[in-house]
Phi, psi and omega in degrees: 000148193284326173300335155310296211286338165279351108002294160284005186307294174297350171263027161125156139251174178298152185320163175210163171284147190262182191187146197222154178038075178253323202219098159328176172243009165283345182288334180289324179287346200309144172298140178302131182291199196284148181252125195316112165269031172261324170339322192251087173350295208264010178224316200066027171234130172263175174265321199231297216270153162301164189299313188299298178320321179289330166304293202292315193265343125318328179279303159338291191283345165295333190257328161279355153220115164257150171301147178196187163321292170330299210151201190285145144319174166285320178284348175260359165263010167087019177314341196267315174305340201280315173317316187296324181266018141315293222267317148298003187244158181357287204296341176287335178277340174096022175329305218228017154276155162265112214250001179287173164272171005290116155318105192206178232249142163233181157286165176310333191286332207259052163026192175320124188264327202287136188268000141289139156296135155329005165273295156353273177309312167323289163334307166271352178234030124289334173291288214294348188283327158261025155266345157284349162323293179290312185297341184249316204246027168067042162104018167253144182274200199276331169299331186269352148324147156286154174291353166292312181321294176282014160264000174263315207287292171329280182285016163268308180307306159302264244289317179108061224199344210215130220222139192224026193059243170279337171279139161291119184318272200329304180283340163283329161294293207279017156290336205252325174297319191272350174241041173261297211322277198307350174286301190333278202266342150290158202294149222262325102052297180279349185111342200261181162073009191313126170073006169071014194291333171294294186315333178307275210298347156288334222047059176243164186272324174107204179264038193273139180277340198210143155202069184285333185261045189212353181317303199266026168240095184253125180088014174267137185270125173299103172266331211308128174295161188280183175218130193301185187281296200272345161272339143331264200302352171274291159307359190061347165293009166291348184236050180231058201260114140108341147324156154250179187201180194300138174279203181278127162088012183079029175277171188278133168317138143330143176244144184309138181279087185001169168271149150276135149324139124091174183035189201296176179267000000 
């Protein structure tokens, strides 16, 4: 079941064969290439990635949330927009990092180290990924793989197996992984969530501001579709904090419970 494997997301794919020194570090520094402006479904502009890139990192994000019985995938809910205007953006420039040295190795605790930006790495370990593609598969990138293929290829990189120079095999994954998460399961807003298909597939609720008439229905299962940021703010229900509103499905609001008699109030 697909709620599984996102549950489980971070504990591996099936085994891959390793791979070694693929990406110089002058390669890291390199300026972000030209970007498609045919590329972005949903705007028609990209921000960060190239036509190739934007292909390679659709096949990816395809393999870490795949499409299923349940519903869409992370490429079919737009996970690859949501990374390109990540990545055309602050967080891709490193805006809000502290980038000075010294550069040195950290714990897990102390979050990111590396003194690329996330635009950067994104850039250099997408090159290297489909060039360790083309060198194990006979001249194909990652997209033109099978999904077993690419799924070998993946958890050799998770594993630290694929050696990227100055970016860590290890740590490009789970860049690739956390922020496939955050496409997924972030508010539609952002680019990611296309049609609300993560929350779908959780039961999660969305932004409702208030769920004061909904206090007292103990054993009704909360059905209600979700509801995005800009469908708040369409409807006016960001400012209907503590207001009531409809219940789910047209029931009647719970009703206030009498006051007691006598003693205190």
């Amino acid at each position: 079941m697909r709620r599984t494997l996102l549950k489980a997301l971070g504990a591996g794919l099936p085994a891959g064969a390793a791979a070694t020194g693929l990406v110089a570090d002058s390669a890291l520094a390199a300026p972000p290439g030209p970007a498609s402006a045919a590329a972005n479904k949903a705007g028609g502009v990209s921000h960060f990635f190239n036509a190739r890139e934007r292909i390679t990192v659709d096949a990816i994000v395809a393999r870490l949330i795949p499409n299923d019985e349940l519903g869409p995938g992370a490429r079919e809910a737009g996970v690859t927009d949501f990374l390109d205007r990540q990545l055309g953006g602050a967080w891709g420039s490193g805006d809000h990092f502290y980038r000075h040295g010294p550069f040195q190795a950290g714990t897990p605790e102390q979050g990111y180290q590396l003194a690329l930006t996330p635009a950067q790495a994104f850039r250099a370990g997408l090159a290297a990924i489909d060039e360790v593609s083309a060198k194990q598969h006979g001249g194909k990138s990652f997209a033109q793989l099978q999904p077993r293929e690419q799924d070998a290829l993946l958890t050799a990189l998770e594993k630290g197996e694929i050696d990227l120079g100055a970016l860590p095999g290890k740590v490009f994954f789970q860049m690739l992984l956390d922020g496939t998460m955050e496409g997924f399961f972030g508010d539609p807003i952002h680019g990611g969530n296309r049609n609300m298909a993560g929350w779908k597939l959780v039961g999660f609720p969305g932004v409702y501001a208030s769920y004061s008439n909904d206090i007292e229905r103990h054993g009704v299962a909360y059905i209600r579709p979700p509801m995005s940021i800009a469908m708040a703010r369409a409807s006016g229900h960001g400012n209907m904090h503590g207001a009531g509103h409809a219940s789910p499905h047209g029931a009647s609001p719970a009703k206030a419970a009498p006051a007691p008699k006598g003693g205190r109030p």
